[in-house]
Coordinates of C-alpha atoms and ligand atoms in Angstrom, one line a residue:
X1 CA 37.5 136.4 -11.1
X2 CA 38.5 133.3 -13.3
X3 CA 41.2 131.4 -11.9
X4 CA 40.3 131.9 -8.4
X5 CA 37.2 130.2 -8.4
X6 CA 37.8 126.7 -6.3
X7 CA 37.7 124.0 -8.7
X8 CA 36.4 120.9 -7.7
X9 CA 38.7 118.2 -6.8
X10 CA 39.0 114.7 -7.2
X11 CA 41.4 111.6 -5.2
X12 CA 42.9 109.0 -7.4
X13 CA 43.7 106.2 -4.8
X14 CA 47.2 104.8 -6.5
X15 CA 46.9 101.1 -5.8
X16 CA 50.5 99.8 -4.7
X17 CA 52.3 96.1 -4.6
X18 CA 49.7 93.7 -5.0
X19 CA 46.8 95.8 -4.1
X20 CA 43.6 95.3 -6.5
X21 CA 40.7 96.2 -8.1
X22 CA 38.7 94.2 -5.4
X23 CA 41.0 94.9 -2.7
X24 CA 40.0 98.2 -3.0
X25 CA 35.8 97.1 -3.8
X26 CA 36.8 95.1 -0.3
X27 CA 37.8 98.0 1.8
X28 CA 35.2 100.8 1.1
X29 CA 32.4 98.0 1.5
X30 CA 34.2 97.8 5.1
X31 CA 34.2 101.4 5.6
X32 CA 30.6 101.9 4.2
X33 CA 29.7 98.7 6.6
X34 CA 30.5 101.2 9.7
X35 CA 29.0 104.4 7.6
X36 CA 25.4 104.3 5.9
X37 CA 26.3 101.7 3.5
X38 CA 25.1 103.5 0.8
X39 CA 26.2 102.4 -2.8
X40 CA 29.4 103.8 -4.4
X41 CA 31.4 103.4 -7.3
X42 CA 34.8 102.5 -8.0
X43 CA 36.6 104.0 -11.5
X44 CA 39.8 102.1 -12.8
X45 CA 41.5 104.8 -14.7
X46 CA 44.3 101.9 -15.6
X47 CA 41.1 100.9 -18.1
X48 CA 40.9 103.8 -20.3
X49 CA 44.4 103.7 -20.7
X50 CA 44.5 99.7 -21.8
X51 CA 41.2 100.2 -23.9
X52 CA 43.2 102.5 -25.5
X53 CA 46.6 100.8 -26.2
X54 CA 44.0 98.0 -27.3
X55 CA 42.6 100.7 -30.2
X56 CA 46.1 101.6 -30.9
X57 CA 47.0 98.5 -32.0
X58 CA 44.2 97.4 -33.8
X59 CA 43.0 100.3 -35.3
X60 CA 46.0 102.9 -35.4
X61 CA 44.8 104.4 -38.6
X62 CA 41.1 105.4 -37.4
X63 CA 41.1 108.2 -34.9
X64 CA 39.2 107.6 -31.8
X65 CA 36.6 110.2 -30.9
X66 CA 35.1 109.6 -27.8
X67 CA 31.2 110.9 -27.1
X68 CA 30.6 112.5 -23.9
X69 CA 27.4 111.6 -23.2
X70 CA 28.6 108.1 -23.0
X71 CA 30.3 109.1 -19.6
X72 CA 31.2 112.5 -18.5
X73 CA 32.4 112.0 -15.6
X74 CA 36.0 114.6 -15.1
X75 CA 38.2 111.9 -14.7
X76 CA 37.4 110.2 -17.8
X77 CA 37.0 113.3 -19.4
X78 CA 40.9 114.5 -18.6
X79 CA 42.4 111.0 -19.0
X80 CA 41.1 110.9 -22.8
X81 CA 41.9 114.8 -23.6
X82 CA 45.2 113.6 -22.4
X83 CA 45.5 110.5 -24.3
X84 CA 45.0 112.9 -27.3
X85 CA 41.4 111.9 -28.5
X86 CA 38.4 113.9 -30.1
X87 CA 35.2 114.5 -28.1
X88 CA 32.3 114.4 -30.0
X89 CA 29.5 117.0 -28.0
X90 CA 25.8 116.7 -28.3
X91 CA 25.4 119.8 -26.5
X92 CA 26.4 123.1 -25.2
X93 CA 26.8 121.8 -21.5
X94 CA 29.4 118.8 -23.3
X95 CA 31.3 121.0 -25.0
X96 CA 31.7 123.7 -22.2
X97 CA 32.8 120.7 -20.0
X98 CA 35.4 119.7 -22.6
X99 CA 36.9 122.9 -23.5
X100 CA 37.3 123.4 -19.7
X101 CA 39.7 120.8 -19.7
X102 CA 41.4 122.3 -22.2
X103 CA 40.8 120.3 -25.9
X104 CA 41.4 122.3 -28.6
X105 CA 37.9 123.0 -30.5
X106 CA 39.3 121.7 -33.4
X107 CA 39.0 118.5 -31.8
X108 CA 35.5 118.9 -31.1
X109 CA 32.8 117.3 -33.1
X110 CA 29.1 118.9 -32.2
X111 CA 26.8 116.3 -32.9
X112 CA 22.9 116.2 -32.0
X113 CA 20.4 115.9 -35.7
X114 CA 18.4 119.1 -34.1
X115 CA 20.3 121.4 -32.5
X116 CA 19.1 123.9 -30.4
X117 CA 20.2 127.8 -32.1
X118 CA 22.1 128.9 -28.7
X119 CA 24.3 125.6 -28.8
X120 CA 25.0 126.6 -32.2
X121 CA 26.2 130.0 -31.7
X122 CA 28.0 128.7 -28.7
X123 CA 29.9 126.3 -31.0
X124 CA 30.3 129.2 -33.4
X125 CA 31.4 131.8 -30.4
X126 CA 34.2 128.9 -29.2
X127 CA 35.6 127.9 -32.5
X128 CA 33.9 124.8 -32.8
X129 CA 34.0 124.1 -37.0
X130 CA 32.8 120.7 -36.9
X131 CA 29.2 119.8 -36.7
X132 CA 26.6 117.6 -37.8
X133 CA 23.9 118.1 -39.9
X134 CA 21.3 115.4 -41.6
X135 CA 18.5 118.0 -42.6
X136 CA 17.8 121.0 -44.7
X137 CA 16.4 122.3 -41.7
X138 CA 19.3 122.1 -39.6
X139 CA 21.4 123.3 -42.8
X140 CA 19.5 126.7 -42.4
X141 CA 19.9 127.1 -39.5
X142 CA 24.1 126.4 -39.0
X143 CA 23.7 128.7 -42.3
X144 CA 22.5 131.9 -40.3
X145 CA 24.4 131.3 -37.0
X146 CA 27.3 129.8 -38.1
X147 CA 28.6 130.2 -41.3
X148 CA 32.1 129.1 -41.0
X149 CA 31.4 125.6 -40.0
X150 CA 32.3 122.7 -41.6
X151 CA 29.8 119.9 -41.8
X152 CA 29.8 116.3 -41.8
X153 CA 26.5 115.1 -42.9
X154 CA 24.7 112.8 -41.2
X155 CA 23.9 109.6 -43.5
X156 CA 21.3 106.7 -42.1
X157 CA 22.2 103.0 -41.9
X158 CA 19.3 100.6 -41.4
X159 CA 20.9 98.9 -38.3
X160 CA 20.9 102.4 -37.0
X161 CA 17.0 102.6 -38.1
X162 CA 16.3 99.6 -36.7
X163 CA 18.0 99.8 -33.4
X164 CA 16.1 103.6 -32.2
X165 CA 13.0 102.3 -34.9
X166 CA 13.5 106.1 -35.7
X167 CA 15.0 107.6 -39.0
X168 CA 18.0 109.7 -38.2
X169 CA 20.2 111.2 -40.9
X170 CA 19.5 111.5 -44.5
X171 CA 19.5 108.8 -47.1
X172 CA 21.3 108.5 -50.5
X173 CA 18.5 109.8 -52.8
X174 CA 18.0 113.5 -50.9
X175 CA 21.6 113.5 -50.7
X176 CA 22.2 115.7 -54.0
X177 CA 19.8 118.2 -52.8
X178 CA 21.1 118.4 -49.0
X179 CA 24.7 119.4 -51.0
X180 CA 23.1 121.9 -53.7
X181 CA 21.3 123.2 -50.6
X182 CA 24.6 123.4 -48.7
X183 CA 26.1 125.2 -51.7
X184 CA 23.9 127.8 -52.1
X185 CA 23.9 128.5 -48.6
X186 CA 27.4 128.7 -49.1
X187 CA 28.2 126.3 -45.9
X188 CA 31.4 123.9 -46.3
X189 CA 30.8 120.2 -46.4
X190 CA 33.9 117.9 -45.3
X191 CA 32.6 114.5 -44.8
X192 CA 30.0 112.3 -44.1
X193 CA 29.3 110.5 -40.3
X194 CA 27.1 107.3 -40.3
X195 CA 26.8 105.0 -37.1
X196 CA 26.4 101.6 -36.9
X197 CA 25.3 100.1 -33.4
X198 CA 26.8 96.8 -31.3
X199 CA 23.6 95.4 -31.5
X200 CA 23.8 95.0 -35.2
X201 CA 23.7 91.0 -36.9
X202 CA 25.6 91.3 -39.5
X203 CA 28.5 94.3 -39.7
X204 CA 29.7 93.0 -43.0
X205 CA 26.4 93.8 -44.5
X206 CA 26.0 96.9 -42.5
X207 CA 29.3 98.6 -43.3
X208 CA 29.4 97.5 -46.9
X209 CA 25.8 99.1 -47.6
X210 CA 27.5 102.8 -45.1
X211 CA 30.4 102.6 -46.9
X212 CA 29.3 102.6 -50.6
X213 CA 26.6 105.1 -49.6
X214 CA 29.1 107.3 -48.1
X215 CA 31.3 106.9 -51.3
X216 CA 28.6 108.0 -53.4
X217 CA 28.3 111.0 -50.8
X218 CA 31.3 111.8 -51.2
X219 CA 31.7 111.9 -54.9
X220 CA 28.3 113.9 -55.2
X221 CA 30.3 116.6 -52.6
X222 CA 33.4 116.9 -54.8
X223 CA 31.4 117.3 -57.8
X224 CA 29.5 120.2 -56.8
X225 CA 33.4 121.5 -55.1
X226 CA 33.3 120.4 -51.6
X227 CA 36.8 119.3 -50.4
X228 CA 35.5 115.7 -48.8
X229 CA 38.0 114.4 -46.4
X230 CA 36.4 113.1 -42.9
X231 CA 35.0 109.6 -42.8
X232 CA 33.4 109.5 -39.6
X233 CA 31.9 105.7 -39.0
X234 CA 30.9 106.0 -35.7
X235 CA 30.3 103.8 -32.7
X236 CA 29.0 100.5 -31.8
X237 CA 32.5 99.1 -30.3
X238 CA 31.4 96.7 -27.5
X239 CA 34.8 97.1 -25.7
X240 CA 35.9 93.6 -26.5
X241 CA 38.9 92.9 -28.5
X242 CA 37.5 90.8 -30.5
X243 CA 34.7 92.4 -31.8
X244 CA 37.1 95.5 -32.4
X245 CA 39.0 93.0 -35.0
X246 CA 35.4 92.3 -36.3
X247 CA 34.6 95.4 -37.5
X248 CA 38.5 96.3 -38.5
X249 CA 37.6 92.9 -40.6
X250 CA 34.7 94.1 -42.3
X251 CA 35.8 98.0 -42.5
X252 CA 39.2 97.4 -43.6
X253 CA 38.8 96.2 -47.5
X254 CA 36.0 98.1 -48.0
X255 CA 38.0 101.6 -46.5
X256 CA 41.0 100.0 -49.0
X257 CA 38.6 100.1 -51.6
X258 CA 36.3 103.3 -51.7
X259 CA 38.3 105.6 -49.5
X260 CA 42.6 104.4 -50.1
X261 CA 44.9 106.4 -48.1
X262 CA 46.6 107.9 -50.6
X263 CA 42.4 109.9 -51.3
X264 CA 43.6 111.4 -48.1
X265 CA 40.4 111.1 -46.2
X266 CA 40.7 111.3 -42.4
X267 CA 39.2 108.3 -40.7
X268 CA 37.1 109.0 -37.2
X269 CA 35.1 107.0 -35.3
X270 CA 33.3 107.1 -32.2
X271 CA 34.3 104.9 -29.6
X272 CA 32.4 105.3 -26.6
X273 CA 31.5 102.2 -24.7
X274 CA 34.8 101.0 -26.0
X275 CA 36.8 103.3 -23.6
X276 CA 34.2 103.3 -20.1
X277 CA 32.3 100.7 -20.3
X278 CA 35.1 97.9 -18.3
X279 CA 36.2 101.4 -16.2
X280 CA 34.0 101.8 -13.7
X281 CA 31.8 99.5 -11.0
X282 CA 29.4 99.6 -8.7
X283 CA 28.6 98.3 -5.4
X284 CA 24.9 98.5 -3.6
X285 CA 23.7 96.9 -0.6
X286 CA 20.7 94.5 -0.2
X287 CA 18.1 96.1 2.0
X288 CA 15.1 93.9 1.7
X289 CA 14.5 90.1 0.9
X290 CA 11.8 87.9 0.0
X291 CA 11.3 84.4 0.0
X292 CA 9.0 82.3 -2.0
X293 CA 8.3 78.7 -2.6
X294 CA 10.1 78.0 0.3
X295 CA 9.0 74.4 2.5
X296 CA 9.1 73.0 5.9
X297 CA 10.5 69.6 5.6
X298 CA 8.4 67.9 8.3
X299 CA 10.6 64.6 7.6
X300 CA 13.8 66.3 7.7
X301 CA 12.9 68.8 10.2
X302 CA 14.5 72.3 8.7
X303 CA 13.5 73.7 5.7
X304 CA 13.6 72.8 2.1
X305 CA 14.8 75.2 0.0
X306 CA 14.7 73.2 -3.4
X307 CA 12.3 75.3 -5.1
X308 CA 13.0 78.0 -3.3
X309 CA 13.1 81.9 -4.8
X310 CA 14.3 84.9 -3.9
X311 CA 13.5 88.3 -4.3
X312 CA 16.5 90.6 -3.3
X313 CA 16.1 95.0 -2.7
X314 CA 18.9 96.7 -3.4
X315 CA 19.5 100.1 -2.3
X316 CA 19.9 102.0 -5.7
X317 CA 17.6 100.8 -8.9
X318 CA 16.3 102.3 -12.3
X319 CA 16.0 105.5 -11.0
X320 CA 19.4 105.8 -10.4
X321 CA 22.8 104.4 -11.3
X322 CA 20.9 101.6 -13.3
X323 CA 18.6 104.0 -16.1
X324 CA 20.5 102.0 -18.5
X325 CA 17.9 99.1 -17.9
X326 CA 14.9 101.6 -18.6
X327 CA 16.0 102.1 -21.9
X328 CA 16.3 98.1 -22.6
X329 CA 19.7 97.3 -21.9
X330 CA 20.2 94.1 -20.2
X331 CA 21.9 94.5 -16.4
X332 CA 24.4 91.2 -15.8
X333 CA 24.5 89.4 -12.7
X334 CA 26.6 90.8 -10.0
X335 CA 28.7 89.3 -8.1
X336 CA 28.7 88.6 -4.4
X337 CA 30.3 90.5 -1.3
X338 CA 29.1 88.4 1.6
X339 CA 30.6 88.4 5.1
X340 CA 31.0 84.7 5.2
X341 CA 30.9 82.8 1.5
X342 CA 30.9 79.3 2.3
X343 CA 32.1 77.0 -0.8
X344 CA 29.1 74.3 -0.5
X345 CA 26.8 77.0 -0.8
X346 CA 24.0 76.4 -3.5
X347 CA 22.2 78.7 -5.9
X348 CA 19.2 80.0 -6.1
X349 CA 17.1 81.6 -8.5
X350 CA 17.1 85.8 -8.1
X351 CA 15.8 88.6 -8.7
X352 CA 17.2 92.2 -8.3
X353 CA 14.7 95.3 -7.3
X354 CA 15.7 99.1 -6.8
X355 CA 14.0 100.7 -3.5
X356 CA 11.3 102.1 -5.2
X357 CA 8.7 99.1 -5.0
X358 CA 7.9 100.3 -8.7
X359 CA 6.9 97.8 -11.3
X360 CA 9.7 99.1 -13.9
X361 CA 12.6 99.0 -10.8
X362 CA 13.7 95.6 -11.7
X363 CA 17.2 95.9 -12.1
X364 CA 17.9 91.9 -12.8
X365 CA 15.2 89.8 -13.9
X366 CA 16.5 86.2 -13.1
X367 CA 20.2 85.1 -12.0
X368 CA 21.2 82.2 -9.9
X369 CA 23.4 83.9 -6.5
X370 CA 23.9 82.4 -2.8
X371 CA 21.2 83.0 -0.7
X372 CA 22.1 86.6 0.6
X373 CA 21.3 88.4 3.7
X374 CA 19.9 91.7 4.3
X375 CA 23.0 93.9 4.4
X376 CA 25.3 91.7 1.9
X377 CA 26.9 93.9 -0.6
X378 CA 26.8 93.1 -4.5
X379 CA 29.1 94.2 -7.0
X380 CA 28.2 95.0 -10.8
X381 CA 31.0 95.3 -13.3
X382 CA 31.0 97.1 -16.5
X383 CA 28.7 99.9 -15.4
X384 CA 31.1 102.8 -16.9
X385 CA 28.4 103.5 -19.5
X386 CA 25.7 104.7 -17.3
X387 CA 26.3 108.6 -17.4
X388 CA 28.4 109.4 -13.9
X389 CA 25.7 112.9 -13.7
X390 CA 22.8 110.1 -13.2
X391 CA 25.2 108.1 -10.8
X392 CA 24.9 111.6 -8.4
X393 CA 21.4 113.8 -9.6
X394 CA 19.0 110.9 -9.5
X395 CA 20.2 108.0 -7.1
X396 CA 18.2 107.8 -3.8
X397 CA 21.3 109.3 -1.9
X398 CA 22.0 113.0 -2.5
X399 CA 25.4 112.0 -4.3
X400 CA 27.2 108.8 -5.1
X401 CA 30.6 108.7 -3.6
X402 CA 33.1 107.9 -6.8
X403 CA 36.4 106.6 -6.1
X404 CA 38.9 106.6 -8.9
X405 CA 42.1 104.3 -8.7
X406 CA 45.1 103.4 -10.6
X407 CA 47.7 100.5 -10.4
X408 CA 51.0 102.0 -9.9
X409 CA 52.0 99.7 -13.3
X410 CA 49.3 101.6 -15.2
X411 CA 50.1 104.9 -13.9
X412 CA 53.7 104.2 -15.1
X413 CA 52.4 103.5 -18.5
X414 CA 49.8 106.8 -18.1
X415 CA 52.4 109.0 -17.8
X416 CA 54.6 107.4 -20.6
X417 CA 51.3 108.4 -22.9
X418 CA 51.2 111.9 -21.9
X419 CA 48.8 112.2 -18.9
X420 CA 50.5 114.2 -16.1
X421 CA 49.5 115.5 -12.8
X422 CA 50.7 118.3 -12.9
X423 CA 49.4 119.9 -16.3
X424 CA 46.4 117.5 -17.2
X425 CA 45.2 116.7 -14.2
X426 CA 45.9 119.2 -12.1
X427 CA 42.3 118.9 -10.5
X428 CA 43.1 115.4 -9.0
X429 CA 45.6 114.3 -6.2
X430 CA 46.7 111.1 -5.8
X431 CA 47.3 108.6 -2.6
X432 CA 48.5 105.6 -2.1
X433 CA 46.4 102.8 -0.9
X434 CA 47.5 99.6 0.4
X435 CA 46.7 96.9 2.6
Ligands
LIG501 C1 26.0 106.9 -28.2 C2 26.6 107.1 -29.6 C3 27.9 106.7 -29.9 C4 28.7 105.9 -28.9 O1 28.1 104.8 -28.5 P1 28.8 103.3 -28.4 O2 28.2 102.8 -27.1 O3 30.2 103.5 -28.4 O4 28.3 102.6 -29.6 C5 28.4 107.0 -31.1 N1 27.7 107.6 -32.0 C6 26.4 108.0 -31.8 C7 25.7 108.7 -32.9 C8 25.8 107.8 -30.5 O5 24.5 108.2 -30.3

C-alpha cells in the first residue's frame, strides 16, 4: 500500500526578524534545562544553500556531487536533490534513500572499490548506469550483473594512498589491461574518478600528477573505442572559500590543458564536507568534573587555581555523535553556554571525556575554557560531517533530537533556487520561531 504508508516528518523552525543561530542554541538549552538535558543538534539549512552559491561562483563549470555517507541526514538529503546536485552512493541503503527523494538515477554515481553483487543488481534493477570500478575483479562482476553500466574507473593518487595508507584504485601501468578487460567483457567505460583528500600538502603537485594520469587514461579509453567524457576529481573541499579557490587554482590550467571544454568532457567532483560540514552543531551537557593541581592558599586564604586543571564529562562522547575522533580527526574547542559568564573570568587548561570512562572517549585533548560547572552546556560547531544515523543509533540516548532551522533571508533565497515545500519537501513543515 505505497503512498499510504506514514512518512516520517520533520520541523524546520523558520528563524524570523533578528532571531539567530544562537538564539535558537539559547532556547532549546533552556528547554532541555527543564527536560533531561540530553544533547541535541541544531541544522542550519541556510548553510547548504550558501555553501552552495559559494561553489556556484567559484566553480560553476564543475558539477557538484555530493556523497551521502558524508551526511544523510533527510533534510540535507532533499535540500541538495533540490539544489539540483548528484549523489554519489556507496551502497544499496544510500541509493534507496536517494531515489526516495526522488533524484533521477541518472544522477546517481554508485561508488564503493568492492561492491557487494545484490547492491549491484540493485543499481542495475533502478537504472543506476554509473558506477565505479578500480579492479578486474569488480569489472567481472558489474560484467554479469550489470551489463549496461557505464564505468568510471577508479585511478589512485598518492595523497589518497597516503591518507587511508591503503591502495585504492588502479594505477597507470594496469590501466591498459583494466580497458582491454573492459572491452572484452564488453562493459562501457566513460571516465575516470580519482580523489584527492583536504589533508593533502601540496594540491599543485597532487592534481598535476591525477590529472596527467587521468589524461593518459583517457587516451588509452578512446583508443581501444571508449567514448571518455566524465572527469570525476573528487573530494577533499574543506568548506572554506579559500581553499575552494586553491584547488580551482591548481585544477584550472591543468583542466585548460589536458581536458579543454571544447573535448567536451563533463567535470564532477565530490563535495561533501564542503556542503555539511558548517550546517549542523551540537550541544552536550557537562555531567562530571575533576579538578587537579588545584592549592589552598594558606596566605591568601581561598584557593589557588594557577596550576589548576580540569577534567570536564560530557554527556555524549566517541561512541556517539563524536566517532569522527576515533578515526583521527581532530574535535575543536567548543564554546561555552554558561548560566552566568562573567567577563574577568580566566582560563583554564581542559579536557573533554564522553560518559563512558573509556580510555579512547576523549573527545578534546587540551583547550583552555572558563572553569565550568556540572550542568553547563557546551556548544561544538562544524559537526555536520559526523553521519546524522550515528547522531541517533549509537549516542547514549535512544535518539538525538535534530532541529533544523532557516533564516527567513535564506529561505527567500531557497526557494528562488528551486527548493519548495510543497513538492521537494513535502516531508517537512515549517514554524516560525522568535523571541
Ligand atoms: C568521503 C569521500 C568524499 C567526500 O569527502 P570530503 O570530506 O568532501 O573530502 C569524496 N570521495 C570519496 C572517495 C570519499 O571517500
Amino acid at each position: 500500500m505505497k503512498g499510504l504508508v506514514d512518512k516520517p516528518s520533520y520541523i524546520i523552525e523558520l528563524l524570523e526578524g533578528g532571531v539567530t543561530l544562537e538564539d535558537v542554541i539559547d532556547g532549546h538549552i533552556c528547554e532541555q534545562a527543564l527536560d533531561e538535558k540530553s544533547a541535541f543538534v541544531v541544522g542550519d539549512l541556510g548553510a547548504l544553500m550558501r555553501q552552495h552559491v559559494c561553489w556556484q561562483s567559484a566553480v560553476p563549470w564543475m558539477q557538484p556531487y555530493y556523497p551521502v555517507k558524508c551526511n544523510s541526514s533527510p533534510a540535507v538529503i532533499e535540500v541538495l536533490a533540490s539544489l539540483g546536485l548528484g549523489f554519489i552512493c556507496a551502497n544499496k541503503t544510500e541509493a534507496s534513500l536517494v531515489l526516495e527523494h526522488g533524484v533521477p538515477p541518472e544522477n546517481i554515481i554508485l561508488s564503493g572499490v568492492c561492491k557487494q553483487l545484490a547492491h549491484i543488481k540493485h543499481a542495475a534493477k533502478n537504472n543506476i548506469q554509473h558506477l565505479v570500478c578500480e579492479s578486474e575483479a569488480e569489472l567481472s562482476k558489474i560484467s554479469r550483473l550489470h551489463p549496461g553500466a557505464k564505468l568510471l574507473l577508479q585511478l589512485t593518487t598518492e595523497a589518497h594512498a597516503a591518507e587511508t595508507s591503503m591502495a585504492f584504485g588502479f594505477s597507470l601501468k594496469s590501466c591498459r589491461h583494466l580497458l582491454e578487460a573492459a572491452k572484452e567483457l564488453g562493459v562501457q567505460v566513460v571516465g575516470v574518478t580519482f580523489h584527492i583528500p583536504s589533508s593533502c600538502q601540496d594540491l599543485q603537485l597532487a592534481y598535476t600528477h591525477a590529472l596527467s594520469d587521468a589524461h593518459c587514461v583517457f587516451d588509452m579509453g578512446v583508443d581501444l573505442g571508449f567514448n571518455m567524457n566524465i572527469l570525476d576529481i573528487g573530494g577533499g573541499f574543506t568548506g572554506s572559500e579559500g581553499q575552494l579557490k586553491q584547488v580551482e587554482a591548481a585544477v584550472r590550467p591543468l583542466l585548460d590543458a589536458y581536458f579543454p571544454p571544447l573535448s567536451g568532457v563533463q567535470v564532477l567532483a565530490q563535495p561533501g564536507s564542503f556542503y555539511v560540514a558548517s550546517a549542523f552543531s551540537l550541544a552536550v551537557n557537562v555531567v562530571g568534573k575533576k579538578v587537579m593541581n588545584r592549592h589552598w592558599d594558606s596566605l591568601t586564604q581561598g584557593v589557588n587555581n594557577e596550576d589548576a586543571e580540569f577534567l570536564y564529562y560530557m554527556n555524549e562522547g566517541v561512541y556517539g555523535p563524536f566517532s569522527c575522533k576515533l578515526l583521527g580527526n581532530c574535535i575543536p574547542a567548543p564554546s561555552v553556554h554558561k548560566h552566568v559568564l562573567c567577563a574577568e573570568e580566566g582560563v583554564y587548561p581542559s579536557s573533554l571525556w564522553g560518559p563512558s570512562l573509556d580510555q579512547l572517549d576523549q573527545v578534546v585533548e587540551r583547550c583552555l575554557l572558563p572553569e565550568l560547572s556540572v550542568g553547563d552546556w557546551l556548544c561544538f560547531s562544524n559537526m555536520g560531517v559526523c553521519g546524522l544515523e550515528e547522531f541517533s543509533c549509537l549516542s547514549s540516548s535512544p535518539q538525538l533530537p535534530v532541529y533544523y532551522t532557516v533564516s527567513t533571508c535564506d529561505w527567500y533565497k531557497m526557494q528562488g533556487a528551486g527548493v519548495a515545500l510543497d513538492s521537494a519537501m513535502k516531508n517537512f513543515s515549517m514554524v516560525r520561531y522568535s523571541v
